């Protein structure tokens, strides 16, 4: 099984990286030197970066200030809450279970993490996902719910 650190850079990451280089006014030579230095001499081309390398490089080139980081953390919490609520509507996850105590909450999150490692694009715990991964997971769950609703209507 491939993890995100082994997967190649996505087209969205490539676009974001090139936009960042343009914003920083880096020419081709500076861009290639930056990538070469960042990858410890492995490559000079942004196309040869892995998904994880691209994420890290974008993070270094676009550092978040405290206010932006806090806004992103709050948004991630809200998306996680939405995912948690959706999990109670899906038979394979938490349907029929309650969340009346801290112990039940932790158990439901653990089931959600197992599901996320197996079925999401990120292939990692929901509690470890970045905001964009949480948003993708939420979309995946919403699509799953729509498919299930169509099945029950037939």
PDB file of C-alpha atoms in Angstrom:
ATOM      1  CA  UNK A   1       0.000   0.000   0.000  1.00  0.00           C
ATOM      2  CA  UNK A   2       1.335   3.438  -0.965  1.00  0.00           C
ATOM      3  CA  UNK A   3       1.320   6.142   1.629  1.00  0.00           C
ATOM      4  CA  UNK A   4       0.994   9.846   0.888  1.00  0.00           C
ATOM      5  CA  UNK A   5       4.741  10.290   1.300  1.00  0.00           C
ATOM      6  CA  UNK A   6       5.313   7.903  -1.634  1.00  0.00           C
ATOM      7  CA  UNK A   7       2.636   9.297  -3.934  1.00  0.00           C
ATOM      8  CA  UNK A   8       3.664  11.741  -6.648  1.00  0.00           C
ATOM      9  CA  UNK A   9       2.827  15.426  -6.420  1.00  0.00           C
ATOM     10  CA  UNK A  10      -0.784  16.250  -7.324  1.00  0.00           C
ATOM     11  CA  UNK A  11      -1.678  18.651 -10.107  1.00  0.00           C
ATOM     12  CA  UNK A  12      -3.189  21.027  -7.518  1.00  0.00           C
ATOM     13  CA  UNK A  13       0.045  21.005  -5.512  1.00  0.00           C
ATOM     14  CA  UNK A  14       2.081  21.581  -8.662  1.00  0.00           C
ATOM     15  CA  UNK A  15      -0.076  24.591  -9.578  1.00  0.00           C
ATOM     16  CA  UNK A  16       0.161  25.958  -6.025  1.00  0.00           C
ATOM     17  CA  UNK A  17       3.921  25.482  -5.988  1.00  0.00           C
ATOM     18  CA  UNK A  18       4.397  27.295  -9.292  1.00  0.00           C
ATOM     19  CA  UNK A  19       2.078  30.114  -8.184  1.00  0.00           C
ATOM     20  CA  UNK A  20       4.119  30.454  -4.989  1.00  0.00           C
ATOM     21  CA  UNK A  21       7.380  30.572  -6.945  1.00  0.00           C
ATOM     22  CA  UNK A  22       5.899  33.300  -9.170  1.00  0.00           C
ATOM     23  CA  UNK A  23       4.716  35.254  -6.122  1.00  0.00           C
ATOM     24  CA  UNK A  24       8.210  35.032  -4.657  1.00  0.00           C
ATOM     25  CA  UNK A  25       9.596  36.153  -8.047  1.00  0.00           C
ATOM     26  CA  UNK A  26      11.851  33.122  -8.388  1.00  0.00           C
ATOM     27  CA  UNK A  27      13.198  32.486 -11.866  1.00  0.00           C
ATOM     28  CA  UNK A  28      13.744  28.977 -13.246  1.00  0.00           C
ATOM     29  CA  UNK A  29      17.271  28.700 -11.893  1.00  0.00           C
ATOM     30  CA  UNK A  30      16.271  29.828  -8.395  1.00  0.00           C
ATOM     31  CA  UNK A  31      13.278  27.491  -8.429  1.00  0.00           C
ATOM     32  CA  UNK A  32      15.408  24.505  -9.467  1.00  0.00           C
ATOM     33  CA  UNK A  33      18.043  25.378  -6.847  1.00  0.00           C
ATOM     34  CA  UNK A  34      15.344  25.618  -4.179  1.00  0.00           C
ATOM     35  CA  UNK A  35      13.907  22.198  -5.059  1.00  0.00           C
ATOM     36  CA  UNK A  36      17.392  20.653  -5.323  1.00  0.00           C
ATOM     37  CA  UNK A  37      18.308  21.992  -1.893  1.00  0.00           C
ATOM     38  CA  UNK A  38      14.967  20.969  -0.357  1.00  0.00           C
ATOM     39  CA  UNK A  39      15.264  17.371  -1.639  1.00  0.00           C
ATOM     40  CA  UNK A  40      18.924  17.081  -0.605  1.00  0.00           C
ATOM     41  CA  UNK A  41      20.017  16.702  -4.219  1.00  0.00           C
ATOM     42  CA  UNK A  42      17.409  14.093  -5.205  1.00  0.00           C
ATOM     43  CA  UNK A  43      15.796  16.237  -7.905  1.00  0.00           C
ATOM     44  CA  UNK A  44      15.588  19.727  -9.355  1.00  0.00           C
ATOM     45  CA  UNK A  45      12.154  19.288 -10.915  1.00  0.00           C
ATOM     46  CA  UNK A  46       8.909  20.023  -9.104  1.00  0.00           C
ATOM     47  CA  UNK A  47       7.275  17.228 -11.112  1.00  0.00           C
ATOM     48  CA  UNK A  48       9.499  14.685  -9.334  1.00  0.00           C
ATOM     49  CA  UNK A  49       8.429  15.738  -5.842  1.00  0.00           C
ATOM     50  CA  UNK A  50       6.261  13.458  -3.737  1.00  0.00           C
ATOM     51  CA  UNK A  51       2.933  14.589  -2.327  1.00  0.00           C
ATOM     52  CA  UNK A  52       4.475  14.902   1.137  1.00  0.00           C
ATOM     53  CA  UNK A  53       7.521  16.814  -0.115  1.00  0.00           C
ATOM     54  CA  UNK A  54       5.257  19.244  -1.969  1.00  0.00           C
ATOM     55  CA  UNK A  55       3.146  19.768   1.162  1.00  0.00           C
ATOM     56  CA  UNK A  56       6.245  20.469   3.253  1.00  0.00           C
ATOM     57  CA  UNK A  57       7.796  22.778   0.661  1.00  0.00           C
ATOM     58  CA  UNK A  58       4.559  24.739   0.276  1.00  0.00           C
ATOM     59  CA  UNK A  59       4.402  25.052   4.053  1.00  0.00           C
ATOM     60  CA  UNK A  60       7.926  26.448   4.194  1.00  0.00           C
ATOM     61  CA  UNK A  61       7.388  28.845   1.310  1.00  0.00           C
ATOM     62  CA  UNK A  62       3.983  30.025   2.604  1.00  0.00           C
ATOM     63  CA  UNK A  63       4.281  30.177   6.380  1.00  0.00           C
ATOM     64  CA  UNK A  64       0.994  30.858   8.133  1.00  0.00           C
ATOM     65  CA  UNK A  65       0.815  33.634  10.663  1.00  0.00           C
ATOM     66  CA  UNK A  66      -0.754  32.867  14.043  1.00  0.00           C
ATOM     67  CA  UNK A  67      -4.130  34.282  13.054  1.00  0.00           C
ATOM     68  CA  UNK A  68      -4.314  32.235   9.846  1.00  0.00           C
ATOM     69  CA  UNK A  69      -3.130  29.100  11.660  1.00  0.00           C
ATOM     70  CA  UNK A  70      -5.861  29.554  14.293  1.00  0.00           C
ATOM     71  CA  UNK A  71      -8.534  30.080  11.616  1.00  0.00           C
ATOM     72  CA  UNK A  72      -7.375  26.939   9.836  1.00  0.00           C
ATOM     73  CA  UNK A  73      -7.418  24.960  13.105  1.00  0.00           C
ATOM     74  CA  UNK A  74     -10.982  26.093  13.836  1.00  0.00           C
ATOM     75  CA  UNK A  75     -12.091  25.231  10.306  1.00  0.00           C
ATOM     76  CA  UNK A  76     -10.513  21.776  10.670  1.00  0.00           C
ATOM     77  CA  UNK A  77     -12.415  21.265  13.946  1.00  0.00           C
ATOM     78  CA  UNK A  78     -15.691  22.194  12.267  1.00  0.00           C
ATOM     79  CA  UNK A  79     -15.060  19.827   9.358  1.00  0.00           C
ATOM     80  CA  UNK A  80     -14.117  17.051  11.814  1.00  0.00           C
ATOM     81  CA  UNK A  81     -17.418  17.616  13.672  1.00  0.00           C
ATOM     82  CA  UNK A  82     -19.296  17.320  10.386  1.00  0.00           C
ATOM     83  CA  UNK A  83     -17.467  14.077   9.585  1.00  0.00           C
ATOM     84  CA  UNK A  84     -18.207  12.732  13.064  1.00  0.00           C
ATOM     85  CA  UNK A  85     -21.928  13.544  12.679  1.00  0.00           C
ATOM     86  CA  UNK A  86     -22.026  11.937   9.234  1.00  0.00           C
ATOM     87  CA  UNK A  87     -20.446   8.775  10.636  1.00  0.00           C
ATOM     88  CA  UNK A  88     -23.621   8.152  12.664  1.00  0.00           C
ATOM     89  CA  UNK A  89     -25.629   7.953   9.438  1.00  0.00           C
ATOM     90  CA  UNK A  90     -23.431   5.315   7.806  1.00  0.00           C
ATOM     91  CA  UNK A  91     -24.091   1.650   8.609  1.00  0.00           C
ATOM     92  CA  UNK A  92     -20.428   0.573   8.379  1.00  0.00           C
ATOM     93  CA  UNK A  93     -19.339   3.217  10.866  1.00  0.00           C
ATOM     94  CA  UNK A  94     -21.302   4.435  13.869  1.00  0.00           C
ATOM     95  CA  UNK A  95     -24.958   3.999  12.893  1.00  0.00           C
ATOM     96  CA  UNK A  96     -26.953   2.888  15.905  1.00  0.00           C
ATOM     97  CA  UNK A  97     -24.269   3.895  18.386  1.00  0.00           C
ATOM     98  CA  UNK A  98     -24.433   6.775  20.834  1.00  0.00           C
ATOM     99  CA  UNK A  99     -21.971   9.365  21.983  1.00  0.00           C
ATOM    100  CA  UNK A 100     -23.227   9.959  25.508  1.00  0.00           C
ATOM    101  CA  UNK A 101     -19.913   9.623  27.312  1.00  0.00           C
ATOM    102  CA  UNK A 102     -16.259  10.391  26.719  1.00  0.00           C
ATOM    103  CA  UNK A 103     -15.564   6.654  26.421  1.00  0.00           C
ATOM    104  CA  UNK A 104     -18.205   6.220  23.685  1.00  0.00           C
ATOM    105  CA  UNK A 105     -16.888   9.304  21.879  1.00  0.00           C
ATOM    106  CA  UNK A 106     -13.330   7.909  21.861  1.00  0.00           C
ATOM    107  CA  UNK A 107     -14.594   4.526  20.626  1.00  0.00           C
ATOM    108  CA  UNK A 108     -16.562   6.147  17.805  1.00  0.00           C
ATOM    109  CA  UNK A 109     -13.543   8.245  16.792  1.00  0.00           C
ATOM    110  CA  UNK A 110     -11.388   5.090  16.833  1.00  0.00           C
ATOM    111  CA  UNK A 111     -13.834   3.352  14.457  1.00  0.00           C
ATOM    112  CA  UNK A 112     -13.788   6.423  12.240  1.00  0.00           C
ATOM    113  CA  UNK A 113      -9.959   6.381  12.231  1.00  0.00           C
ATOM    114  CA  UNK A 114      -9.884   2.703  11.207  1.00  0.00           C
ATOM    115  CA  UNK A 115     -12.311   3.426   8.375  1.00  0.00           C
ATOM    116  CA  UNK A 116     -10.276   6.477   7.266  1.00  0.00           C
ATOM    117  CA  UNK A 117      -7.015   4.510   7.117  1.00  0.00           C
ATOM    118  CA  UNK A 118      -8.686   1.947   4.899  1.00  0.00           C
ATOM    119  CA  UNK A 119     -11.001   3.960   2.637  1.00  0.00           C
ATOM    120  CA  UNK A 120      -9.953   7.606   2.337  1.00  0.00           C
ATOM    121  CA  UNK A 121      -7.495   9.114  -0.125  1.00  0.00           C
ATOM    122  CA  UNK A 122      -5.216  10.202   2.724  1.00  0.00           C
ATOM    123  CA  UNK A 123      -5.035   6.667   4.181  1.00  0.00           C
ATOM    124  CA  UNK A 124      -4.504   8.004   7.703  1.00  0.00           C
ATOM    125  CA  UNK A 125      -6.460   8.716  10.863  1.00  0.00           C
ATOM    126  CA  UNK A 126      -9.070  11.451  10.632  1.00  0.00           C
ATOM    127  CA  UNK A 127      -7.570  12.912  13.798  1.00  0.00           C
ATOM    128  CA  UNK A 128      -4.210  13.323  11.973  1.00  0.00           C
ATOM    129  CA  UNK A 129      -5.520  14.838   8.752  1.00  0.00           C
ATOM    130  CA  UNK A 130      -4.793  18.328   7.522  1.00  0.00           C
ATOM    131  CA  UNK A 131      -7.688  20.630   6.711  1.00  0.00           C
ATOM    132  CA  UNK A 132      -7.684  19.819   2.995  1.00  0.00           C
ATOM    133  CA  UNK A 133      -7.662  16.076   3.749  1.00  0.00           C
ATOM    134  CA  UNK A 134     -10.582  16.489   6.156  1.00  0.00           C
ATOM    135  CA  UNK A 135     -12.493  18.399   3.492  1.00  0.00           C
ATOM    136  CA  UNK A 136     -11.853  15.625   0.956  1.00  0.00           C
ATOM    137  CA  UNK A 137     -12.972  13.015   3.489  1.00  0.00           C
ATOM    138  CA  UNK A 138     -16.160  14.951   4.218  1.00  0.00           C
ATOM    139  CA  UNK A 139     -16.939  15.113   0.487  1.00  0.00           C
ATOM    140  CA  UNK A 140     -16.309  11.375   0.237  1.00  0.00           C
ATOM    141  CA  UNK A 141     -18.734  10.675   3.090  1.00  0.00           C
ATOM    142  CA  UNK A 142     -21.367  12.976   1.598  1.00  0.00           C
ATOM    143  CA  UNK A 143     -21.077  11.201  -1.759  1.00  0.00           C
ATOM    144  CA  UNK A 144     -21.402   7.864   0.024  1.00  0.00           C
ATOM    145  CA  UNK A 145     -24.551   9.107   1.773  1.00  0.00           C
ATOM    146  CA  UNK A 146     -26.083  10.220  -1.556  1.00  0.00           C
ATOM    147  CA  UNK A 147     -25.403   6.791  -3.080  1.00  0.00           C
ATOM    148  CA  UNK A 148     -26.987   5.068  -0.079  1.00  0.00           C
ATOM    149  CA  UNK A 149     -30.050   7.335  -0.300  1.00  0.00           C
ATOM    150  CA  UNK A 150     -30.495   6.485  -3.983  1.00  0.00           C
ATOM    151  CA  UNK A 151     -30.260   2.769  -3.193  1.00  0.00           C
ATOM    152  CA  UNK A 152     -32.997   2.987  -0.549  1.00  0.00           C
ATOM    153  CA  UNK A 153     -35.307   4.927  -2.907  1.00  0.00           C
ATOM    154  CA  UNK A 154     -35.229   2.162  -5.532  1.00  0.00           C
TER     155      UNK A 154
END
